[in-house]
Short mmCIF file of C-alpha atoms in Angstrom, two decimals:
data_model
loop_
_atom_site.label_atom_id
_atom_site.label_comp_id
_atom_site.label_asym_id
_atom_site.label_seq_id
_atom_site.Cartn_x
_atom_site.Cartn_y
_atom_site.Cartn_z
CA UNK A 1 0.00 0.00 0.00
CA UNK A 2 2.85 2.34 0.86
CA UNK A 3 4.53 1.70 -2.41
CA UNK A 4 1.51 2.54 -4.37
CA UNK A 5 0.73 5.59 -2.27
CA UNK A 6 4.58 6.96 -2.99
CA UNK A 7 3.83 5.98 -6.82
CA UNK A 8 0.95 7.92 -7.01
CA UNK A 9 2.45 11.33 -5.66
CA UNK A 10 5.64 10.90 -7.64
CA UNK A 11 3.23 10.62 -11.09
CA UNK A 12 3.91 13.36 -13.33
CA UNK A 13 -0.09 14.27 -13.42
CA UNK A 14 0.58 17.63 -15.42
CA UNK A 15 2.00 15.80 -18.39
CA UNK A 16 -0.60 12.78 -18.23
CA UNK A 17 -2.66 15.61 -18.76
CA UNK A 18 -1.60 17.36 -21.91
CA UNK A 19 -0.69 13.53 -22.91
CA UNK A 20 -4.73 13.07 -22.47
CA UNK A 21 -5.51 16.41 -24.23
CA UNK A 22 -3.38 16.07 -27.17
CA UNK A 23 -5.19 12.18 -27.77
CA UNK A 24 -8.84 13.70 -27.35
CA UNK A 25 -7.59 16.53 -29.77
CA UNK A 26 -6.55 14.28 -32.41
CA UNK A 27 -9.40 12.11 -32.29
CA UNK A 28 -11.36 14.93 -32.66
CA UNK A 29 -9.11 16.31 -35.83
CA UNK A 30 -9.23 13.19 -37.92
CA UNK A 31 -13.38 12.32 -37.01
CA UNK A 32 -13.61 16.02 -38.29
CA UNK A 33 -12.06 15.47 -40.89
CA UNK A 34 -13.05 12.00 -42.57
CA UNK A 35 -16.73 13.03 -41.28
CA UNK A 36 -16.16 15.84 -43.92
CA UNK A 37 -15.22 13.90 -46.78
CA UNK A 38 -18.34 11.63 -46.06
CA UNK A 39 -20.60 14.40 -46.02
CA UNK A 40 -18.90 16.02 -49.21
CA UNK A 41 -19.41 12.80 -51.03
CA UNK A 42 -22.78 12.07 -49.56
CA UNK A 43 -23.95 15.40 -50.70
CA UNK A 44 -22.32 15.41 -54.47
CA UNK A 45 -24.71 11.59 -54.93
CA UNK A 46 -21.85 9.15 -53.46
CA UNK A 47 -24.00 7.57 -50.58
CA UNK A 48 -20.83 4.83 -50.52
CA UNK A 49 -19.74 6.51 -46.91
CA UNK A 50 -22.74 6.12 -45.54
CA UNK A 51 -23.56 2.33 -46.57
CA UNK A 52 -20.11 1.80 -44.76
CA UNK A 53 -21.05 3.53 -41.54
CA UNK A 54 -18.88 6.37 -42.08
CA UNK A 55 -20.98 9.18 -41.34
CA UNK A 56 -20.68 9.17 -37.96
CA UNK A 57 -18.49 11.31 -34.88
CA UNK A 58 -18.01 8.18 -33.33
CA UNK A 59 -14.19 8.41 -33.51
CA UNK A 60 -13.80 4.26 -33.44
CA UNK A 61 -15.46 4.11 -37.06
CA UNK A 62 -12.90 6.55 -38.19
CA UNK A 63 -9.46 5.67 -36.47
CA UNK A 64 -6.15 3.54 -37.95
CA UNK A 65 -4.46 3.61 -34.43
CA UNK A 66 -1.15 3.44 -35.87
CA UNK A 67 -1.86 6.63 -37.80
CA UNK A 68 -3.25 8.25 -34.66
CA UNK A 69 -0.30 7.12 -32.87
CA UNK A 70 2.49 8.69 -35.12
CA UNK A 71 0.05 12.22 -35.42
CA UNK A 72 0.23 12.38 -31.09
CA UNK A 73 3.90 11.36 -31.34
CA UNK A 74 5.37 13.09 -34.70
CA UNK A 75 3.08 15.46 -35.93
CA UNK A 76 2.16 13.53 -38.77
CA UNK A 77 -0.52 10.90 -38.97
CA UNK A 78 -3.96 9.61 -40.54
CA UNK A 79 -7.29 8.10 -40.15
CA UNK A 80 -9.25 5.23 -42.53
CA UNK A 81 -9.96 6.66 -45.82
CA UNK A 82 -13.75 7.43 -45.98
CA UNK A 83 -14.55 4.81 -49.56
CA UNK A 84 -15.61 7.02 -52.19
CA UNK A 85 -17.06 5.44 -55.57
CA UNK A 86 -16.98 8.06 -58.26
CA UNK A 87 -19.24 6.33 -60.34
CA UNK A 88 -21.92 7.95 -58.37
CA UNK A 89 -20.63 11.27 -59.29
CA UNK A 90 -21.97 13.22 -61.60
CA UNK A 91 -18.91 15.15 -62.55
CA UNK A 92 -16.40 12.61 -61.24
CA UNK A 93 -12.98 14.77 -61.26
CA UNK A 94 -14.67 17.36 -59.96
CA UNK A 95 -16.81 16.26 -57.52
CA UNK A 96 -13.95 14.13 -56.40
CA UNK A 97 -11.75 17.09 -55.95
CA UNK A 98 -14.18 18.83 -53.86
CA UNK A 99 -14.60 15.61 -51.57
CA UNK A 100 -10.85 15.69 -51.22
CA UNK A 101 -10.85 19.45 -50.27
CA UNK A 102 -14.10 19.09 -47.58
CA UNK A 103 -11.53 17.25 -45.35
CA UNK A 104 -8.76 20.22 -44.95
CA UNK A 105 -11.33 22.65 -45.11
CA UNK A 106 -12.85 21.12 -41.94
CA UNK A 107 -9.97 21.30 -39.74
CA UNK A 108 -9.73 25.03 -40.68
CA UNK A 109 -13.33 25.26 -39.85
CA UNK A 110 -12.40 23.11 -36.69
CA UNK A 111 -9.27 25.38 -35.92
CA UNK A 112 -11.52 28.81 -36.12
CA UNK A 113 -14.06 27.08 -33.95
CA UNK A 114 -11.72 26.55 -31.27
CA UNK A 115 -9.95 29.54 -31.38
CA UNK A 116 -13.42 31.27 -31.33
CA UNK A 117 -14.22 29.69 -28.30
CA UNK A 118 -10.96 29.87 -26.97
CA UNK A 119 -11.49 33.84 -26.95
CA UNK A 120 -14.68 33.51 -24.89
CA UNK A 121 -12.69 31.39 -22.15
CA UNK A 122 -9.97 34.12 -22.59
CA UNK A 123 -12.31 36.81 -21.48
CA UNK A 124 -15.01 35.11 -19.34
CA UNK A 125 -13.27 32.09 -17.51
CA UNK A 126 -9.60 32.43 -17.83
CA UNK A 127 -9.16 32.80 -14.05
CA UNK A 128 -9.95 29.65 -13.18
CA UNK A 129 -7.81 26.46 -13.48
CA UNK A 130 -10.83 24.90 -15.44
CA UNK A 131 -10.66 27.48 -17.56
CA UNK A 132 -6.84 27.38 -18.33
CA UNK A 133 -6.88 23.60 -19.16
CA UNK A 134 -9.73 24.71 -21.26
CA UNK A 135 -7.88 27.28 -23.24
CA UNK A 136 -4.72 25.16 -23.20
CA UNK A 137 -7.33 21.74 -24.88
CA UNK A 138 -8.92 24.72 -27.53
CA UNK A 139 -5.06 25.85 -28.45
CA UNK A 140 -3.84 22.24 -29.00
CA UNK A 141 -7.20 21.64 -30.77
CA UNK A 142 -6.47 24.40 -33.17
CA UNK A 143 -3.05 23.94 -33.79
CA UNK A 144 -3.70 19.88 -34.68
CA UNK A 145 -6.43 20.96 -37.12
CA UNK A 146 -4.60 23.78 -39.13
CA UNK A 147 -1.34 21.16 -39.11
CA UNK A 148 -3.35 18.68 -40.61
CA UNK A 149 -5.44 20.57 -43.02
CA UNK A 150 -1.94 21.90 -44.39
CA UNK A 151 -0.09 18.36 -44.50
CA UNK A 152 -3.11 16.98 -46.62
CA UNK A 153 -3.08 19.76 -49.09
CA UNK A 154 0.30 18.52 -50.37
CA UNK A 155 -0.27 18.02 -53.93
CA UNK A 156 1.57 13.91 -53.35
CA UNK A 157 -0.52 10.71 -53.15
CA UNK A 158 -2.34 9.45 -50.65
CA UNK A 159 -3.15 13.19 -49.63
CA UNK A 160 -6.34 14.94 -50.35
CA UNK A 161 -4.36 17.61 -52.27
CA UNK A 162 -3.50 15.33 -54.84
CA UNK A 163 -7.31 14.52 -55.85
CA UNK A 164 -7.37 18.45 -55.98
CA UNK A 165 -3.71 17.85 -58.50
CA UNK A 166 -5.55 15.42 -61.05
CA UNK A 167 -8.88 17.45 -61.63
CA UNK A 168 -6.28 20.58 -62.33
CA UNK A 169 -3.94 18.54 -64.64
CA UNK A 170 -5.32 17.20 -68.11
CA UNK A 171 -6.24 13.96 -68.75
CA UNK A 172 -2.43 12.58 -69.87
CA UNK A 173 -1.29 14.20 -66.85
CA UNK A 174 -3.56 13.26 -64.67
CA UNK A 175 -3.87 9.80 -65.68
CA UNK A 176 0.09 9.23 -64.97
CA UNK A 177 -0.33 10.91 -61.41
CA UNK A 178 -2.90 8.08 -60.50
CA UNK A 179 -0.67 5.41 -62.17
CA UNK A 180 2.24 6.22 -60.37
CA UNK A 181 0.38 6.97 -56.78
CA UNK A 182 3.16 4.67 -55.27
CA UNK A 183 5.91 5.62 -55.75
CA UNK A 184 4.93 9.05 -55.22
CA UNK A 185 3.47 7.94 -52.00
CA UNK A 186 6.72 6.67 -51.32
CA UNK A 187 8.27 9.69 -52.20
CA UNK A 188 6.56 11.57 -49.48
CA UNK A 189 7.43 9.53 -47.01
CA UNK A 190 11.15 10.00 -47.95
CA UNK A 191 10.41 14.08 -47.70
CA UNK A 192 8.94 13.02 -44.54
CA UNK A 193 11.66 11.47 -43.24
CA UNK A 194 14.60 13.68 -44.55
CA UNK A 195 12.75 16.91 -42.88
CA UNK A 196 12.07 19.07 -46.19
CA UNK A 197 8.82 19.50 -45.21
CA UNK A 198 8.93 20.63 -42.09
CA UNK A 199 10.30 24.01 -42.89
CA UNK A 200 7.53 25.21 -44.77
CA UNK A 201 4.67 23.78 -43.22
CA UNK A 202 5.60 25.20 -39.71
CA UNK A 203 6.00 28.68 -41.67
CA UNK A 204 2.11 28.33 -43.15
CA UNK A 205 0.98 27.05 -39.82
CA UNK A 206 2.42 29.78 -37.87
CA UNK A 207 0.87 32.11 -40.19
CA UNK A 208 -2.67 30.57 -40.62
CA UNK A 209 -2.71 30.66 -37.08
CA UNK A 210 -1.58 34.28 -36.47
CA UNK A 211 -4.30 35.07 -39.03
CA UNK A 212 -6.93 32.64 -37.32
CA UNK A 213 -6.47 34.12 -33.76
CA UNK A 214 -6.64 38.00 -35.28
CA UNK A 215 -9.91 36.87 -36.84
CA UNK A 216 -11.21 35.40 -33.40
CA UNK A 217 -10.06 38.09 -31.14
CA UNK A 218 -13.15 39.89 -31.39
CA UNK A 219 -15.52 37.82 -30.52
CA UNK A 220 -15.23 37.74 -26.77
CA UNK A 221 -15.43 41.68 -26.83
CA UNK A 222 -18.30 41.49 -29.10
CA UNK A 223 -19.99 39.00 -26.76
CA UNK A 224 -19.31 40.99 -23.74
CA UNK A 225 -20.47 44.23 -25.24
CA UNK A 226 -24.36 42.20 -26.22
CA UNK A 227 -24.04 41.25 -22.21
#
C-alpha cells in the first residue's frame, strides 16, 4: 500500500494531462475530418460513406491507431480513408476534388471554432484552473487541425491535395499521377523522413494561425459588449 501511495504522488499528473488532451484533440481532428469527406461525397450523390457507416463522430469508425499514434507522437498521422465510388458522381474529377478538399477545409473550420471559443474562455473564464486547461485543450485543438489541413493539401498521393492535383492537370497528366500513386506515396514519405517539409509547413501554420487568432479576437469583446 505504501509503495503505491509513494507511486501515485511521484506521477507526473501535469504531463498525463496534456498527454490526455493532445489524444482527445486528435481524435477529434481526424473524425472532423473523414466526417467531412463523407458528407462532401454524400452530398455530391456518393451515398458509398454512408452504406459503410462512415458518417458518424463516433471516432472508433474513423481511427487507424497506428496513424493516430504517429500524429500524437510526430506530428504527422492519418485516419481510414472514408470509400468514395466516383461512379456515383456526376462530374467525377470534380466532384472528387471537392470531396478531397471538404476534409482540410474542416480542420480550418475546426481550428476557427476553437480559437473562437478559446477567446470567450480568454475573457469570461480564464481565471480559473478549469478554464486554463480549457484554453490550453482549444489551443492544442487548433493547432492539430490547421497542421493537418496543411499536410493533406500537399499536392503527393495518398493526400487529399492530390485529388485536388488530377482534376487541375489534363487527362495525360492526370492519368500518370494516379498510375504512379506509389511511388509518389513513397516519395513523401522520404520528404517526410529527410525533414524538407517541415520548414515550410511550420511557416504556413504559424501564419494561418496568427491570421486565425486575429480573426477570433473579437468575438469575446463582441460578446461581452451584447451582455
Amino acid at each position: 500500500m505504501g509503495a503505491l501511495t509513494g507511486l501515485i504522488e511521484h506521477m507526473d499528473w501535469m504531463s498525463m494531462l496534456l498527454f490526455l488532451m493532445s489524444g482527445a484533440a486528435c481524435l477529434i481532428c481526424l473524425t472532423v475530418h473523414e466526417l467531412a469527406h463523407g458528407l462532401a461525397a454524400y452530398r455530391l450523390g456518393d451515398p458509398t460513406a454512408k452504406l459503410n457507416g462512415r458518417l458518424t463522430l463516433n471516432p472508433l469508425s474513423h481511427i487507424d491507431w497506428i496513424g493516430l499514434f504517429l500524429l500524437m507522437a510526430a506530428g504527422v498521422g492519418w485516419a481510414k480513408p472514408v470509400p468514395v465510388d466516383l461512379r456515383n458522381f456526376r462530374r467525377p474529377r470534380q466532384d472528387m476534388a471537392l470531396t478531397a478538399l471538404a476534409g482540410p477545409g474542416s480542420n480550418f473550420l475546426l481550428a476557427l471554432a476553437a480559437l473562437g471559443t478559446g477567446s470567450l474562455v480568454l475573457r469570461f473564464w480564464s481565471g480559473s484552473r478549469a478554464g486554463a486547461y480549457l484554453l490550453l485543450f482549444l489551443c492544442q485543438l487548433a493547432v492539430l487541425s490547421v497542421g493537418l489541413g496543411l499536410f493533406n493539401l500537399i499536392p503527393l498521393p495518398p493526400l487529399d491535395g492530390s485529388k485536388v492535383l488530377m482534376m487541375l492537370l489534363p487527362y495525360r497528366q492526370s492519368a500518370w499521377l494516379e498510375r504512379n500513386q506509389r511511388y509518389l506515396s513513397l516519395a513523401l514519405w522520404i520528404l517526410i523522413l529527410v525533414g524538407v517539409l517541415s520548414t515550410p509547413l511550420s511557416y504556413l501554420s504559424n501564419w494561418i494561425m496568427h491570421f486565425f487568432v486575429w480573426a477570433t479576437q473579437w468575438i469575446g469583446t463582441l460578446v461581452q459588449m451584447v451582455m
